Every structure is written in C-alpha cells, then in structure tokens.
Coordinates of C-alpha atoms in Angstrom, one line a residue:
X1493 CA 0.0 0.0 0.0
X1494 CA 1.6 3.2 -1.1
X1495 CA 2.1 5.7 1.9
X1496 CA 0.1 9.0 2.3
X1497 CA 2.0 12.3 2.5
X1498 CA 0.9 14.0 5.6
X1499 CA 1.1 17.7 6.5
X1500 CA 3.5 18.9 8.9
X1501 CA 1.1 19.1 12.1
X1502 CA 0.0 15.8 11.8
X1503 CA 3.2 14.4 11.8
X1504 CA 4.5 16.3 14.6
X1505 CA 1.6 15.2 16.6
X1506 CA 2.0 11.9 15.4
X1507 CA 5.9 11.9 16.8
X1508 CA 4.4 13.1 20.0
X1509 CA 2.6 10.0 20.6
X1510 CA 5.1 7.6 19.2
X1511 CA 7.7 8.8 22.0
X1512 CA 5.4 8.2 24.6
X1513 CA 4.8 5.1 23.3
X1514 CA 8.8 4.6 22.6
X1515 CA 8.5 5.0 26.9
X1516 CA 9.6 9.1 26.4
X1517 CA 8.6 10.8 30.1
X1518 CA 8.3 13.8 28.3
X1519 CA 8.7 15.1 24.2
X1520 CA 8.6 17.9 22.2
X1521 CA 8.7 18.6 18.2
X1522 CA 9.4 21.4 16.4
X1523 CA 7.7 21.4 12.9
X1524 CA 8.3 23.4 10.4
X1525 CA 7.6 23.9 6.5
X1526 CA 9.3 26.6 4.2
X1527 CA 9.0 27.5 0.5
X1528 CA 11.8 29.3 -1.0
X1529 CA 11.8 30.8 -4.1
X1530 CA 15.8 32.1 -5.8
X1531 CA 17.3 33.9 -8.7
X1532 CA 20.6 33.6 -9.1
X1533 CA 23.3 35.4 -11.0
X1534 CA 26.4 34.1 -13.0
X1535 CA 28.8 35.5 -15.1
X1536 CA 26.6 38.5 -15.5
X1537 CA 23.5 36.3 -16.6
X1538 CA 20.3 35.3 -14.3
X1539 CA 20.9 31.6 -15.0
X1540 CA 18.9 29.6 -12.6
X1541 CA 15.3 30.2 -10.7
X1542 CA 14.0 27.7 -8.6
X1543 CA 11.6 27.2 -6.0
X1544 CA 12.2 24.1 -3.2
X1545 CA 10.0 23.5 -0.8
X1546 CA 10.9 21.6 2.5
X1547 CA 9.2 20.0 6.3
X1548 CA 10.6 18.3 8.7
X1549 CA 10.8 17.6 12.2
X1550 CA 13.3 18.0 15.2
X1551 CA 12.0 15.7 18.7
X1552 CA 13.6 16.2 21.4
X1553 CA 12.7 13.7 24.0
X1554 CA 12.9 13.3 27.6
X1555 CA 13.3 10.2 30.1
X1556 CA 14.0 12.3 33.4
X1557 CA 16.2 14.5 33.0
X1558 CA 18.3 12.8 30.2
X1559 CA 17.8 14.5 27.1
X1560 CA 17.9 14.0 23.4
X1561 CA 17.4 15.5 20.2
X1562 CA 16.8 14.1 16.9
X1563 CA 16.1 15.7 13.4
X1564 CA 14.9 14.2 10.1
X1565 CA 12.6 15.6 7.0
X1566 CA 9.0 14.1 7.2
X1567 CA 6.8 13.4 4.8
X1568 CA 5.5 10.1 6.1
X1569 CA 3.7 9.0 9.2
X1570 CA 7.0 6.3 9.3
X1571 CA 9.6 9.3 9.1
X1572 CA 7.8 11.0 12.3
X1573 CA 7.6 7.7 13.9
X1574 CA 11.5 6.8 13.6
X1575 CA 12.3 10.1 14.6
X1576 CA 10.6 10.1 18.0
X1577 CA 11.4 6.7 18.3
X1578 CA 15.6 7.4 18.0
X1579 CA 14.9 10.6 20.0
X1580 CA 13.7 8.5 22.9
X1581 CA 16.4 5.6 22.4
X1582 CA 19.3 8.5 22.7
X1583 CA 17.6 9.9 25.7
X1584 CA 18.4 6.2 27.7
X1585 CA 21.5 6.6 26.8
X1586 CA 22.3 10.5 27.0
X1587 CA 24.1 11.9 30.2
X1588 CA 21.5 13.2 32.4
X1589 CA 21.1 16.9 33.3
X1590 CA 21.3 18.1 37.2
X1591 CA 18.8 20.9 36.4
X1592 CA 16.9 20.7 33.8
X1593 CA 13.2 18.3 34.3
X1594 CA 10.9 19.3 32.2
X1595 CA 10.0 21.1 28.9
X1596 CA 8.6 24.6 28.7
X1597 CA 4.8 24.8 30.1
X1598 CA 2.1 26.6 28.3
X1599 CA 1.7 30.6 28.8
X1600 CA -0.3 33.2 26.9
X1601 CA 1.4 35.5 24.7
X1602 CA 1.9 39.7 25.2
X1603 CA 3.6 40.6 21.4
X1604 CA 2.3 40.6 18.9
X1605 CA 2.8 37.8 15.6
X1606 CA 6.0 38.4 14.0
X1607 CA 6.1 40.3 10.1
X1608 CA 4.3 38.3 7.2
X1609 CA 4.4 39.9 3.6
X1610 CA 1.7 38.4 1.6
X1611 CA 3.8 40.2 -1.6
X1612 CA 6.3 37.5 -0.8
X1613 CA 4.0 34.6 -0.7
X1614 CA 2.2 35.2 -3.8
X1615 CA 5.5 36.2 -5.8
X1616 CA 5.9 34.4 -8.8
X1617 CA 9.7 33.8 -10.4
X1618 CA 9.1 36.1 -13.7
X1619 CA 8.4 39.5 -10.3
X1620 CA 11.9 37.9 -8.9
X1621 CA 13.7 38.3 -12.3
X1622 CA 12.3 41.7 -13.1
X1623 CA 13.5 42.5 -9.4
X1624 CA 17.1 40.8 -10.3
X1625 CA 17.6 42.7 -13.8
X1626 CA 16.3 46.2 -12.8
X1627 CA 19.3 45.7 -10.0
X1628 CA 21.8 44.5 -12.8
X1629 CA 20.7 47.0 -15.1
X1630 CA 21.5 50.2 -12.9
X1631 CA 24.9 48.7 -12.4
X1632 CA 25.7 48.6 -16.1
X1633 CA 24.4 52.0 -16.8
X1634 CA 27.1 52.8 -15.1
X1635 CA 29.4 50.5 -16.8
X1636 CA 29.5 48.1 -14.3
X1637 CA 29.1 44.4 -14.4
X1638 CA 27.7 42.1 -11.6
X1639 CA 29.2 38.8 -12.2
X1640 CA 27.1 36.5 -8.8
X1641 CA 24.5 37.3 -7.1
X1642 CA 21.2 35.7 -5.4
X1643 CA 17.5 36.9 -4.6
X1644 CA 15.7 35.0 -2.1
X1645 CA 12.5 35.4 -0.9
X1646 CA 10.8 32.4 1.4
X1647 CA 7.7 32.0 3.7
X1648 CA 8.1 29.7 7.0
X1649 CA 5.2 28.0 9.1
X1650 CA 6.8 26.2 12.0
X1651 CA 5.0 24.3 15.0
X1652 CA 6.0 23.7 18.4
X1653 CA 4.0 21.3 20.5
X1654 CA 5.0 19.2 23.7
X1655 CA 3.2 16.8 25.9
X1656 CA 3.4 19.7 28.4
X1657 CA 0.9 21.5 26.2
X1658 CA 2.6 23.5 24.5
X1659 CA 1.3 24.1 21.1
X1660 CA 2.0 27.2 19.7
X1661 CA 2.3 28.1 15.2
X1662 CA 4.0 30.9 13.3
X1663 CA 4.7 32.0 10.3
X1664 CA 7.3 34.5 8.4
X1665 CA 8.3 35.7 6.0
X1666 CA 12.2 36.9 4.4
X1667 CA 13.9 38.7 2.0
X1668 CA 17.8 38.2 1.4
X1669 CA 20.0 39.6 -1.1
X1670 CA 23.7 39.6 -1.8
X1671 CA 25.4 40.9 -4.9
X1672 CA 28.9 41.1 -6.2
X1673 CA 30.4 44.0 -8.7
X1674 CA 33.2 44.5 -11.2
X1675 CA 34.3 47.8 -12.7
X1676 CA 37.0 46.8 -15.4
X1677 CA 40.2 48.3 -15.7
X1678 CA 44.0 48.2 -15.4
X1679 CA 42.8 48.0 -11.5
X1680 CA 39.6 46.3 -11.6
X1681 CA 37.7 47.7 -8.7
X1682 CA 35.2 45.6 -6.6
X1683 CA 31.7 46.1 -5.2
X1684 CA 29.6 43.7 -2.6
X1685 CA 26.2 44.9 -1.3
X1686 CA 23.2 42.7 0.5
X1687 CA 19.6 43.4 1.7
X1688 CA 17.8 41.5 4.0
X1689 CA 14.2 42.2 5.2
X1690 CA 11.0 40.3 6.2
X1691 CA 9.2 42.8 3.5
X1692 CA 9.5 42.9 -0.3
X1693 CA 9.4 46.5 -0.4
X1694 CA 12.6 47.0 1.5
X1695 CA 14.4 45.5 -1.9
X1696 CA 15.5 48.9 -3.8
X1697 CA 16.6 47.4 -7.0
X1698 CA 17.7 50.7 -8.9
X1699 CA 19.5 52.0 -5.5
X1700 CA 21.1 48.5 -4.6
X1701 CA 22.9 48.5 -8.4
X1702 CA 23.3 52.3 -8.2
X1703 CA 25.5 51.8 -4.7
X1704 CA 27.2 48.3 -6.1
X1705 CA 28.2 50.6 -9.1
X1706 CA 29.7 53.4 -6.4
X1707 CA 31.6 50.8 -4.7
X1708 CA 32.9 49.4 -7.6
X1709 CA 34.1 51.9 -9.6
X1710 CA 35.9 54.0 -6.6
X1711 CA 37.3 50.6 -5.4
X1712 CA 38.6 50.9 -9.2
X1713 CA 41.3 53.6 -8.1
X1714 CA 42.0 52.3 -5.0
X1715 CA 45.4 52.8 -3.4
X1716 CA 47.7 50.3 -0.9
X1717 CA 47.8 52.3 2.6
X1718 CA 51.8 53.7 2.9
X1719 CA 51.9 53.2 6.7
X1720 CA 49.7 52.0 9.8
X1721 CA 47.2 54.9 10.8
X1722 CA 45.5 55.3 14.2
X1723 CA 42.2 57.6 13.7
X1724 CA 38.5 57.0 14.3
X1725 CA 37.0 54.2 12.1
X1726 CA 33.7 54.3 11.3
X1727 CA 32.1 51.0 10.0
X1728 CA 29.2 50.0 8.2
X1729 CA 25.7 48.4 9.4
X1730 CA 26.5 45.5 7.7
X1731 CA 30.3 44.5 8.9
X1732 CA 28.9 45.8 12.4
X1733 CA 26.0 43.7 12.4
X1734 CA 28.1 40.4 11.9
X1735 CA 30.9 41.8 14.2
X1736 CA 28.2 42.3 16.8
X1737 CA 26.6 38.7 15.9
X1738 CA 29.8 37.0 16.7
X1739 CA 30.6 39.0 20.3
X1740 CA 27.7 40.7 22.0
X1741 CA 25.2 37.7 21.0
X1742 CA 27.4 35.5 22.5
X1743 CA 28.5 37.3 25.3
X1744 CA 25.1 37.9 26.2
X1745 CA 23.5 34.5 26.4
X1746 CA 23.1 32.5 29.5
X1747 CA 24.5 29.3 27.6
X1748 CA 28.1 31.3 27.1
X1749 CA 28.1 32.6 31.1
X1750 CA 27.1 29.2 32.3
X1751 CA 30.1 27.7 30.5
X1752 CA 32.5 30.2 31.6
X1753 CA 32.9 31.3 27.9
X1754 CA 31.6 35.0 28.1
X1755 CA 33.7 38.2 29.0
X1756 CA 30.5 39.5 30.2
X1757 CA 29.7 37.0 33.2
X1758 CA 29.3 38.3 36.3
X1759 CA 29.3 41.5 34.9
X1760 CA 25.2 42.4 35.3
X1761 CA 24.8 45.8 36.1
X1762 CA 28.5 46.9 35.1
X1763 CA 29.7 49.1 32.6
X1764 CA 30.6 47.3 29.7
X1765 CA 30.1 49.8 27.1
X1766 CA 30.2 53.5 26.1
X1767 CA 27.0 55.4 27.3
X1768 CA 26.8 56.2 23.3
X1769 CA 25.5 52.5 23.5
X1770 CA 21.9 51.0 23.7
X1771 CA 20.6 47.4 22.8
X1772 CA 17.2 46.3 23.5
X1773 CA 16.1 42.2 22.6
X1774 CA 12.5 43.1 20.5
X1775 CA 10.8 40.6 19.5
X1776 CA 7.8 43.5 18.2
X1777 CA 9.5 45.1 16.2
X1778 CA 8.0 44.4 12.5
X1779 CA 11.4 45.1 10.8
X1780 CA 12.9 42.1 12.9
X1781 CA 13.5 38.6 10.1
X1782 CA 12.7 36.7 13.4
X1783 CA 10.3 38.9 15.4
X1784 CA 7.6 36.2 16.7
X1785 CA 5.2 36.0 19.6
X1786 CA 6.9 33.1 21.3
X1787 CA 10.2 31.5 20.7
X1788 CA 11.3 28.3 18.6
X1789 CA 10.8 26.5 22.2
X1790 CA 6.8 27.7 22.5
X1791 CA 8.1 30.1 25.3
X1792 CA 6.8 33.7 25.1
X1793 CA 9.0 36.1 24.0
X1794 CA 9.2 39.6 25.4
X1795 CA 11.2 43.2 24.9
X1796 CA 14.1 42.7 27.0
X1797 CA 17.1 45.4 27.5
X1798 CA 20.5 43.9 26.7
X1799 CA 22.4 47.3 27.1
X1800 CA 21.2 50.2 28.5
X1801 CA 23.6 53.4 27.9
X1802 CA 26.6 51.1 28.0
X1803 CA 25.6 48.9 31.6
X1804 CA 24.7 45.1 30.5
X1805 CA 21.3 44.9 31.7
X1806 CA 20.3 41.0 31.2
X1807 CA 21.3 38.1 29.7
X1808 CA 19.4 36.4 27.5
X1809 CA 17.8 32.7 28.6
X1810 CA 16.4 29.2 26.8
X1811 CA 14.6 26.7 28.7
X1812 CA 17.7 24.6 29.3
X1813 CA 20.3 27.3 30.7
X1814 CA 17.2 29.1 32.4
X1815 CA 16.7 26.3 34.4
X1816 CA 20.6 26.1 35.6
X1817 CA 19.5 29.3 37.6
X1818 CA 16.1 28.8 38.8
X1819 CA 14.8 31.7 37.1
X1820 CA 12.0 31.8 33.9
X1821 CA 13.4 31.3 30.7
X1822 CA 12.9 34.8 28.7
X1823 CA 12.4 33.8 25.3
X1824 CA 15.5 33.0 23.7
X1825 CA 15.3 29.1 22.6
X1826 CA 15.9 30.2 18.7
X1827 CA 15.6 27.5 15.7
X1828 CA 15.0 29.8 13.2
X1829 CA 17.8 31.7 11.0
X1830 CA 17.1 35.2 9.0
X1831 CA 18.6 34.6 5.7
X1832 CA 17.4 31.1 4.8
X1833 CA 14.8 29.2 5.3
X1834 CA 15.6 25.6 4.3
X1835 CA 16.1 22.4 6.5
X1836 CA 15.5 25.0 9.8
X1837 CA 14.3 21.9 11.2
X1838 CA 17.8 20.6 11.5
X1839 CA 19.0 23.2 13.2
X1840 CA 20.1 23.0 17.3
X1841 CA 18.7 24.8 19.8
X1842 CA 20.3 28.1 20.4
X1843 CA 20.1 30.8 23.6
X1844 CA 20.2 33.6 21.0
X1845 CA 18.3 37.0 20.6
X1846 CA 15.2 37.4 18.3
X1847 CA 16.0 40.7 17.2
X1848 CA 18.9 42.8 18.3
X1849 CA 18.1 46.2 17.9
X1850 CA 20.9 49.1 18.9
X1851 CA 19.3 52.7 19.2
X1852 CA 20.2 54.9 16.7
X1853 CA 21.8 57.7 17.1
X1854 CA 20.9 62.0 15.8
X1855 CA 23.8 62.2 13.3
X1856 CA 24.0 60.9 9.8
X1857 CA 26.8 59.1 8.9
X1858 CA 27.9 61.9 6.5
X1859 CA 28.0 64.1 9.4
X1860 CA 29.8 62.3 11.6
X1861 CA 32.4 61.7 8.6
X1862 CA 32.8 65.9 8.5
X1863 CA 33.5 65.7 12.0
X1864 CA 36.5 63.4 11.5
X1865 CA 40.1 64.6 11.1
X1866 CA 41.6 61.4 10.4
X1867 CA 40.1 58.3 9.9
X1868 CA 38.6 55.2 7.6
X1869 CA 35.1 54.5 7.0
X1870 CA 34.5 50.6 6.3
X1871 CA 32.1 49.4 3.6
X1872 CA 33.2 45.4 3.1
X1873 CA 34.9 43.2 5.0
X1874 CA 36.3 40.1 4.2
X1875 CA 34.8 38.3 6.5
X1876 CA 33.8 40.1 9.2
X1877 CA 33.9 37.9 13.0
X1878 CA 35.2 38.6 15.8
X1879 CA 36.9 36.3 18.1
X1880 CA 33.2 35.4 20.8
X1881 CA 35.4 34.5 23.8
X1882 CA 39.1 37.6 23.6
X1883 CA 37.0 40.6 20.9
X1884 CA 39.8 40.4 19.0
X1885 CA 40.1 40.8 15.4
X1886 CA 42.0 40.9 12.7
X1887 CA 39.9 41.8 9.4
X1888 CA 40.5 42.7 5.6
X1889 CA 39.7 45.5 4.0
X1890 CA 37.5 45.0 0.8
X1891 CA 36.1 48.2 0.6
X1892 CA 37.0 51.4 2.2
X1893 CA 38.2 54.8 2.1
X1894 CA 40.2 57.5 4.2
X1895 CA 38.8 60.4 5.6
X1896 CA 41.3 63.5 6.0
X1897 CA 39.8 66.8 7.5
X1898 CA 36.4 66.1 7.1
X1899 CA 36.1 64.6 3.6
X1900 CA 36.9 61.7 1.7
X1901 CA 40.7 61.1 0.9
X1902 CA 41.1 58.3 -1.3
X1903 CA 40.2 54.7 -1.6
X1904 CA 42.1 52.2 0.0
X1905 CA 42.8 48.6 -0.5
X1906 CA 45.2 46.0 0.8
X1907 CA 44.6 47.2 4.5
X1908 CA 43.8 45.4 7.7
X1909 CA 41.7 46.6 10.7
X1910 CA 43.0 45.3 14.0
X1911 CA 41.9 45.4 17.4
X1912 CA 39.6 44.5 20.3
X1913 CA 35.6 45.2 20.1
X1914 CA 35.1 44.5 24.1
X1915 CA 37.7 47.7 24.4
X1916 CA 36.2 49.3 21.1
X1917 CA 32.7 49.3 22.5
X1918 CA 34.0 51.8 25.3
X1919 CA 35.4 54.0 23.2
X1920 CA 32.4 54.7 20.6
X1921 CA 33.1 58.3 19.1
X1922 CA 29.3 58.0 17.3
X1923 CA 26.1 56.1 16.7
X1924 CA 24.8 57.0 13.4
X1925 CA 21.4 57.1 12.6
X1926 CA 21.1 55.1 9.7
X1927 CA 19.3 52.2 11.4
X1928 CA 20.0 48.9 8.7
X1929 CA 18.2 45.3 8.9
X1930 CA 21.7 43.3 9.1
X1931 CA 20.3 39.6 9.5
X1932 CA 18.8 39.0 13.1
X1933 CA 20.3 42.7 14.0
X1934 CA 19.2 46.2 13.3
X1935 CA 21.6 48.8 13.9
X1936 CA 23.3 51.9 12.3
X1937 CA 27.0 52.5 11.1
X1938 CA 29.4 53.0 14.4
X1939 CA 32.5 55.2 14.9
X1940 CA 35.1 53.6 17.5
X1941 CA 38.8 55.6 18.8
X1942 CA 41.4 52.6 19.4
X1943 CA 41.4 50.3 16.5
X1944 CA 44.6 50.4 14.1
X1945 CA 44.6 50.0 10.4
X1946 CA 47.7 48.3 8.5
X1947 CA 48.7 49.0 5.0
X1948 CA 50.1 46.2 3.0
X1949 CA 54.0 48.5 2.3

C-alpha cells in the first residue's frame, strides 16, 4: 500500500505519541515547512530560478532529565515515527542533566505575531527576475558588471508542540539579497552589497545596483595604505552587524556565562560599554527577520534590555540554561535563521536573541564623517567575525576609504583593521542614525577611537 504524504502538524503530533509510546517521560517537536523561491546570477546572466520547498521535524525527547534531540525531513507518518522513536532511544543513553526536568509549560502571549508579507508569498519567479535585472541594469548604466549574485524570498510556518501543552504556530516571512560587482580596468575595482528584510518592499533594485556601481568603480582607483594609521573608524551596518553577531550575542546568552565562555559573566549591572550604547532584545519590532510572539521553544518572547547606555542589563535565557539558575526562561530558545529558510528543522537549539536592535543615534553618517580629522570608514569586510570569547580581530579591508579633515581622501585597498571590540565598545566616538536590517540585527554605522589600520608596504 503506497504511503500518504501527511502535512507537517499531523506528523508532529504523530511523533508526540510515538515517544510516549517509545517510553519518552516527556517530548517535544518542532515542525516546520518553508517555500523558498531564488534567482541567481552568474557570469553577468540570471541563470537559474528555482523554487524548493521543504518539512521536517526535530524531537527532542525526555526520560527524566536525560535528554535528546533528533532531526529528520518528514513526509511520512514512518519518518515521524522513527524520529521520536531514535529521539527516545538516545535519551536512555544521554548523560542526564542536574537541572533541567521538564519542557517549557504553556503561557499566553503579550507581542504581537511576528512580520508576514503576503507580496512574498504570492510572488511568482518572472516579479523575482524583473526585481534581479532592474538591479543589474542600474549597475551597467554605469558600466558596471555584476558577475554573482542571489535573490531569495521564502515563507516559514513552523509548529511547536509538547506533551506539556505547549502548542504554539507561526509563520514569516524573508527577503535576502547579496550581490557582487566588477568595474573593469587596469585596476579592476570591486563592489559587494546585500539586503535583507522580512518585507518585499525594502528591496530597492535601482539603488542596490546604483551603490554596487559606487563601490565598484571608486574601489577601481583604490590605493595600498603607505603606513599603519590610528584615527577613528567608522564602519558600516553590515560589517557591524556580523561583528556584533559574533561578540555581543554570544556574550550575552546564559548558555556562554554558564560555560565560563563570556567576558560579560558576572558583569550584570556593570559598565561594559560607552553610554553612546543602547541594545534592546525586541521581538515586536515588525522590521525584525525573526520577530515572533513566542520562541522556537513555544516560550513567550518579550522586549528585554540587553544594554542600556553602555551597563549590561540582562542576559538572555532558553529553557535549558534558564533552568541552571532557577529563574523563567525569557524567550530566547531560537531555531530559526534570518537569511534562509531551508532544513530550519535541522538546526540545534540556540540561547540567541530574536532581534537585536541598537538605538540609533541624531547624526548621519555623513556628518559624523565631517567631523572626522583622520580616519577610515569601512564598507566590506572580508569576513567580518570577531573572536566570541578575547573581541579580538583581525579583518581585511575590501572596501574602504580614508577620511582627512572632514572629507573623503582616497580609496584604499590592501589594508587590515586590528583590534579588540570588548575595548572598542567603550570607546564609541558616534552612533549613526542610519538604522540597517543586518540579518537578526538592526543597527546603524558605528565610529570607534582605538582600532589600528595596517597598509600592505
């Protein structure tokens, strides 16, 4: 007899029952379904659009407090069977935990559901291609080329239930773009731009290809930095955003200052940051890729202050590491990832913010810059991380320029920035106030004293 494709729900609440059968004390599944729909760019040309849809489970179950987690796509009522099945086998065998007993209960909600653009739901691939070669095209009016580049747009319904009660769905929506540029020449000069938003409107196709043209063509005349400079260095939404993603959320989750891992333990209430510096953990905020009413555990999430005028307010807790302290979990069991929305269901559990927001300061970033007498500004990275446990980094310069007296003094290439963000944070110059959805972060372009920048002579 040929087996019946089930939805996602059923088979999650199928799993449910198999691990109590399986002899489970307690079990949880998180479902979830996506559609993602791409465009992708190569050597100049849009060359492939597809759409791939995917579901799947992960059960964790419980026998005690021995716990265990399993993941598998699901289709089938026999894929959600195995799955809790395994899930419950590895729990007898799993070390057990000296805290943690049980699986989040059921509680109301206080935010709102997270952002959900019907414009991406109903978009079809030729609205995703006219997007794509509107951006292409106002990069070669300017005579430059854009060799890769991808447009994704996806919608996500996941599912949490346990045998607690818990049973809690959302959906979502994102928007992700990422583009490279070449402007020809003895030099060629290089451009890299992304956008990333749970709405369709927030993609500007004719300003994306106008600022990958910008960046390419002054990258074009771009000159090797004579010697090491120490100035302010002003750096971009984007580069600060993953900088940020690989200290701050780190340092700020209970998971890292229960494991001895963060700077910041021990450090609640203490200075830790310029007073320049504010970061709230909000879950409302419609611009947020993973804004939601609840986390990817079923717990409620709520507007939490991470940083308030540079003293570390909270940290942030899941279930798990909540219950090493005896206090509530606040929210922060995160599945879910803003820039793609396939297999989510084989992601871990993290203790992570929903959505990182730093308050934006009164100047523009081209205000700040004629306040500067020496100094970079920093458009591209590399690859932009920053070491979770020392702050230290050590990054390439793709795209930047010089600032001398106020203005712009020249592209520069071949550089590296060096230095520590812990110590950086404390010595913020500026916030600007050019607020940028950056992933699972919204946050302006920051200035920073302290951090020194080495030519390649």
């Amino acid at each position: 007899m040929e087996e019946v494709k089930l939805d996602v729900v059923t088979l999650a609440r199928m799993a449910l029952d198999a691990a109590g059968k399986a002899g489970a004390t307690q079990a949880e599944a998180f479902a979830v379904r996506s559609v993602t729909k791409s465009v992708y760019v190569d050597d100049t040309r849009i060359k492939i659009c597809e759409e791939k849809e995917d579901q799947g489970i992960a059960m964790r179950a419980m026998k005690g407090k021995r716990l265990a987690q399993v993941s598998s796509t699901a289709v089938f009522e026999n894929d959600a069977v195995a799955c809790a099945k395994v899930a419950t086998l590895l729990a007898e065998r799993s070390p057990s935990s000296r805290t943690y007993d049980h699986f989040p209960m059921p509680s109301p909600a206080t935010l709102p559901p997270g952002p959900w653009d019907a414009r991406i739901e109903s978009a079809e691939a030729l609205d995703l291609i006219d997007l794509v070669k509107a951006t292409i095209g106002a990069a070669a009016d300017r005579g430059v080329k854009v060799p890769r580049g991808v447009l994704r747009v996806a919608t996500i319904e996941s599912n949490i239930f346990n045998t607690n009660g818990v049973d809690v769905s959302q959906r979502s929506t994102l928007m992700y773009a990422n583009y490279d540029a070449m402007a020809e020449g003895a030099s060629p000069g290089e451009g890299v731009i992304s956008s990333n938003s749970p709405w369709l409107k927030d993609y500007a196709p004719e300003t994306l290809g106008e600022r990958l043209a910008e960046q390419a063509l002054s990258a074009r005349d771009a000159k090797s930095l004579d010697a090491p400079m120490r100035g302010t260095v002003m750096i971009s939404p984007w580069e600060m955003g993953q900088m940020l993603a690989t200290s701050i959320m780190p340092a700020v989750s209970a998971e890292s200052v229960h494991k001895k891992r963060s700077p910041w333990a021990g450090m609640e209430g203490g200075q830790v940051a310029s007073e320049k510096l504010t970061i709230v953990d909000d879950p409302s905020d419609s611009r947020g890729l993973l804004s939601a009413a609840y986390d990817d555990e079923g717990v409620p999430t709520t507007v939490k202050s991470v940083i308030d005028k540079g003293v570390l307010s909270s940290y942030l807790y899941d279930s798990y590491n909540s219950s090493v302290e005896r206090k509530a979990p606040s929210g922060n069991g995160m599945r879910r990832r803003p820039q793609d929305a396939q297999y989510l269901f084989k992601s871990s559990l993290a203790c992570a913010p929903v959505n990182m927001v730093v308050s934006p300061g009164r100047r523009s970033p081209e205000d700040i810059i004629s306040s500067m007498e020496e100094g970079v500004v920093v458009e591209r990275f590399a690859f932009p991380t920053v070491s979770p446990y020392t702050g230290a980094f050590s990054l390439e310069v793709r795209s930047a320029y010089i600032v001398r007296n106020g203005s712009p003094a020249g592209q520069i290439k071949h550089a590296l920035i060096t230095g520590n963000l812990f110590d950086g944070l404390k010595s913020i110059v500026e916030v600007g106030n050019d607020a940028t959805i950056t992933g699972d972060v919204i946050l302006p372009s920051i200035a920073f004293d302290g951090f020194e920048v080495v030519g390649s002579r």
